[in-house]
Amino acid sequence: MVVAEVVEVTDQLANGYDVVVVGGGAAGLSGALMLARARRSVAVIDAGCPRNAPAQGAHGLLGRDGIPPAELLERGRAEVRGYGADVVSGEVGSVARDGDGFSVALADGRATRARRVLVTTGLVDELPDVPGLRDRWGRDVLHCPYCHGWEVRDGAIGVLASGPMSVHQALLFRQWSSDVVFFARTAAPLGEEDAEKLAARDIRVVHGEIAGLEVVEDRITGVRLVDGTVIAREALAVAPRMV
């Protein structure tokens, strides 16, 4: 019979560690797991705001395809704690050199020391200023066809121009659906080569700024232009600015 190990969950922060990991997403927890297995004393400090929180599932993760992001992180925390590392809720306010190591101060006044600091704070997605876009982010407003393309396959997909890679993004999504519309918005006119690529894949180009999204029963049904025209769509792809 296999007896499950009881892992104590605590927010207690010790006075010092070999390594303090700033950020408790998948990257931070992975780093902490290997460090703890290497018998280093480790603390993971996490503010609890993962980038993929709005998504229903994490896809393409072998053995865990479609797992809800919160469940994935909880499993990771349990594994890390199982090797004796601390996973602490909090926000790091500052890190400073302190002798041969670092002093790590949390926003709530707590502090600790570390011989090394592993920074895994990740990214923040800045979206175009389109009304309603943020509310749908991670649901039917998407960015990566490999992450979300299967879920919107064969649907009416719109791609919002937001940078130089937007045409490439539209061409990628064409693999998942034959009904793709490229919303040029206020971007510079398409170059001849880009226009030919979109036309070759039968991707329609719509010009004009976007006034907002049409949403019915908590699902996108279309994109409304400033002139009142509504283009029926079921999902939107946009390349955010990653900060």
Short mmCIF file of N, CA, C and O in Angstrom, two decimals, residues 72-121:
data_model
loop_
_atom_site.label_atom_id
_atom_site.label_comp_id
_atom_site.label_asym_id
_atom_site.label_seq_id
_atom_site.Cartn_x
_atom_site.Cartn_y
_atom_site.Cartn_z
N LEU A 72 -3.26 23.47 -12.43
CA LEU A 72 -1.87 23.21 -12.77
C LEU A 72 -0.93 23.82 -11.73
O LEU A 72 0.01 23.17 -11.25
N LEU A 73 -1.21 25.06 -11.35
CA LEU A 73 -0.35 25.73 -10.37
C LEU A 73 -0.47 25.09 -8.99
O LEU A 73 0.52 24.96 -8.28
N GLU A 74 -1.67 24.68 -8.62
CA GLU A 74 -1.84 24.05 -7.32
C GLU A 74 -1.09 22.72 -7.25
O GLU A 74 -0.47 22.39 -6.23
N ARG A 75 -1.13 21.96 -8.33
CA ARG A 75 -0.36 20.72 -8.38
C ARG A 75 1.14 21.03 -8.27
O ARG A 75 1.89 20.32 -7.58
N GLY A 76 1.57 22.07 -8.97
CA GLY A 76 2.98 22.45 -8.92
C GLY A 76 3.41 22.88 -7.53
O GLY A 76 4.49 22.51 -7.05
N ARG A 77 2.57 23.67 -6.86
CA ARG A 77 2.90 24.10 -5.49
C ARG A 77 3.04 22.90 -4.56
O ARG A 77 3.95 22.85 -3.72
N ALA A 78 2.13 21.94 -4.71
CA ALA A 78 2.17 20.76 -3.85
C ALA A 78 3.46 19.97 -4.09
O ALA A 78 4.09 19.47 -3.14
N GLU A 79 3.87 19.85 -5.35
CA GLU A 79 5.10 19.13 -5.65
C GLU A 79 6.31 19.83 -5.05
O GLU A 79 7.20 19.20 -4.48
N VAL A 80 6.35 21.16 -5.18
CA VAL A 80 7.47 21.93 -4.66
C VAL A 80 7.53 21.84 -3.14
O VAL A 80 8.59 21.63 -2.54
N ARG A 81 6.38 21.99 -2.50
CA ARG A 81 6.34 21.88 -1.03
C ARG A 81 6.71 20.47 -0.56
O ARG A 81 7.27 20.29 0.52
N GLY A 82 6.41 19.47 -1.41
CA GLY A 82 6.75 18.10 -1.05
C GLY A 82 8.24 17.86 -0.90
O GLY A 82 8.66 16.90 -0.25
N TYR A 83 9.06 18.71 -1.49
CA TYR A 83 10.51 18.62 -1.36
C TYR A 83 11.06 19.60 -0.32
O TYR A 83 12.27 19.82 -0.25
N GLY A 84 10.17 20.17 0.47
CA GLY A 84 10.61 21.01 1.58
C GLY A 84 10.73 22.49 1.29
O GLY A 84 11.13 23.27 2.16
N ALA A 85 10.42 22.92 0.07
CA ALA A 85 10.48 24.34 -0.25
C ALA A 85 9.26 25.07 0.29
O ALA A 85 8.21 24.46 0.51
N ASP A 86 9.40 26.36 0.51
CA ASP A 86 8.28 27.19 0.95
C ASP A 86 7.67 27.89 -0.26
O ASP A 86 8.40 28.41 -1.11
N VAL A 87 6.35 27.91 -0.33
CA VAL A 87 5.63 28.68 -1.33
C VAL A 87 4.82 29.71 -0.58
O VAL A 87 3.91 29.37 0.18
N VAL A 88 5.16 30.97 -0.76
CA VAL A 88 4.64 32.06 0.07
C VAL A 88 3.82 33.02 -0.77
O VAL A 88 4.26 33.45 -1.85
N SER A 89 2.64 33.36 -0.29
CA SER A 89 1.82 34.38 -0.95
C SER A 89 2.33 35.76 -0.58
O SER A 89 2.46 36.09 0.60
N GLY A 90 2.61 36.57 -1.58
CA GLY A 90 3.10 37.91 -1.32
C GLY A 90 3.67 38.53 -2.58
O GLY A 90 3.84 37.87 -3.60
N GLU A 91 3.96 39.80 -2.50
CA GLU A 91 4.54 40.55 -3.61
C GLU A 91 5.89 41.12 -3.19
O GLU A 91 6.01 41.76 -2.14
N VAL A 92 6.90 40.85 -4.00
CA VAL A 92 8.24 41.36 -3.70
C VAL A 92 8.30 42.84 -4.05
O VAL A 92 8.01 43.23 -5.18
N GLY A 93 8.65 43.64 -3.06
CA GLY A 93 8.75 45.08 -3.28
C GLY A 93 10.11 45.52 -3.74
O GLY A 93 10.25 46.45 -4.54
N SER A 94 11.17 44.83 -3.25
CA SER A 94 12.52 45.22 -3.64
C SER A 94 13.49 44.07 -3.38
O SER A 94 13.26 43.21 -2.52
N VAL A 95 14.56 44.08 -4.16
CA VAL A 95 15.68 43.16 -3.99
C VAL A 95 16.95 43.99 -4.02
O VAL A 95 17.13 44.81 -4.92
N ALA A 96 17.82 43.80 -3.03
CA ALA A 96 19.04 44.61 -2.96
C ALA A 96 20.22 43.75 -2.58
O ALA A 96 20.09 42.76 -1.84
N ARG A 97 21.40 44.11 -3.09
CA ARG A 97 22.62 43.44 -2.70
C ARG A 97 22.83 43.60 -1.19
O ARG A 97 22.64 44.69 -0.64
N ASP A 98 23.22 42.52 -0.53
CA ASP A 98 23.45 42.56 0.91
C ASP A 98 24.63 41.64 1.21
O ASP A 98 24.45 40.43 1.37
N GLY A 99 25.83 42.19 1.25
CA GLY A 99 27.01 41.39 1.47
C GLY A 99 27.23 40.43 0.32
O GLY A 99 27.31 40.83 -0.83
N ASP A 100 27.31 39.14 0.66
CA ASP A 100 27.53 38.15 -0.39
C ASP A 100 26.22 37.55 -0.90
O ASP A 100 26.22 36.55 -1.62
N GLY A 101 25.11 38.18 -0.57
CA GLY A 101 23.81 37.70 -1.03
C GLY A 101 22.87 38.84 -1.34
O GLY A 101 23.30 39.92 -1.80
N PHE A 102 21.58 38.62 -1.09
CA PHE A 102 20.56 39.62 -1.40
C PHE A 102 19.56 39.71 -0.25
O PHE A 102 19.26 38.71 0.41
N SER A 103 19.07 40.90 -0.04
CA SER A 103 17.93 41.09 0.87
C SER A 103 16.68 41.24 0.00
O SER A 103 16.69 41.96 -0.99
N VAL A 104 15.64 40.52 0.37
CA VAL A 104 14.39 40.51 -0.38
C VAL A 104 13.29 41.02 0.53
O VAL A 104 12.99 40.41 1.56
N ALA A 105 12.69 42.16 0.16
CA ALA A 105 11.65 42.78 0.97
C ALA A 105 10.31 42.63 0.29
O ALA A 105 10.16 42.91 -0.90
N LEU A 106 9.32 42.18 1.05
CA LEU A 106 7.96 42.04 0.53
C LEU A 106 7.17 43.31 0.78
O LEU A 106 7.49 44.10 1.68
N ALA A 107 6.15 43.51 -0.02
CA ALA A 107 5.34 44.73 0.08
C ALA A 107 4.62 44.83 1.42
O ALA A 107 4.29 45.93 1.86
N ASP A 108 4.37 43.68 2.07
CA ASP A 108 3.65 43.71 3.35
C ASP A 108 4.56 43.88 4.55
O ASP A 108 4.12 43.79 5.70
N GLY A 109 5.86 44.12 4.32
CA GLY A 109 6.78 44.38 5.40
C GLY A 109 7.67 43.20 5.78
O GLY A 109 8.67 43.38 6.47
N ARG A 110 7.34 42.01 5.34
CA ARG A 110 8.19 40.86 5.62
C ARG A 110 9.48 40.94 4.79
O ARG A 110 9.51 41.61 3.76
N ALA A 111 10.49 40.21 5.25
CA ALA A 111 11.77 40.24 4.54
C ALA A 111 12.51 38.94 4.78
O ALA A 111 12.27 38.23 5.75
N THR A 112 13.42 38.64 3.86
CA THR A 112 14.28 37.47 3.99
C THR A 112 15.57 37.73 3.25
O THR A 112 15.72 38.77 2.58
N ARG A 113 16.51 36.79 3.35
CA ARG A 113 17.76 36.90 2.62
C ARG A 113 17.92 35.69 1.70
O ARG A 113 17.33 34.64 1.95
N ALA A 114 18.73 35.85 0.67
CA ALA A 114 18.96 34.77 -0.27
C ALA A 114 20.38 34.85 -0.81
O ALA A 114 20.91 35.94 -1.03
N ARG A 115 20.99 33.67 -1.01
CA ARG A 115 22.29 33.64 -1.67
C ARG A 115 22.14 33.95 -3.16
O ARG A 115 23.01 34.57 -3.76
N ARG A 116 21.02 33.50 -3.72
CA ARG A 116 20.73 33.76 -5.13
C ARG A 116 19.25 34.11 -5.27
O ARG A 116 18.42 33.68 -4.46
N VAL A 117 18.93 34.86 -6.33
CA VAL A 117 17.53 35.22 -6.62
C VAL A 117 17.23 34.79 -8.05
O VAL A 117 17.99 35.10 -8.97
N LEU A 118 16.13 34.06 -8.21
CA LEU A 118 15.66 33.64 -9.53
C LEU A 118 14.40 34.43 -9.85
O LEU A 118 13.38 34.28 -9.17
N VAL A 119 14.48 35.28 -10.87
CA VAL A 119 13.35 36.16 -11.21
C VAL A 119 12.54 35.51 -12.33
O VAL A 119 13.03 35.33 -13.44
N THR A 120 11.28 35.17 -12.02
CA THR A 120 10.39 34.53 -13.00
C THR A 120 9.03 35.22 -12.97
O THR A 120 7.99 34.57 -12.88
N THR A 121 9.07 36.53 -13.05
CA THR A 121 7.83 37.31 -12.90
C THR A 121 6.98 37.31 -14.16
O THR A 121 5.84 37.80 -14.15
#
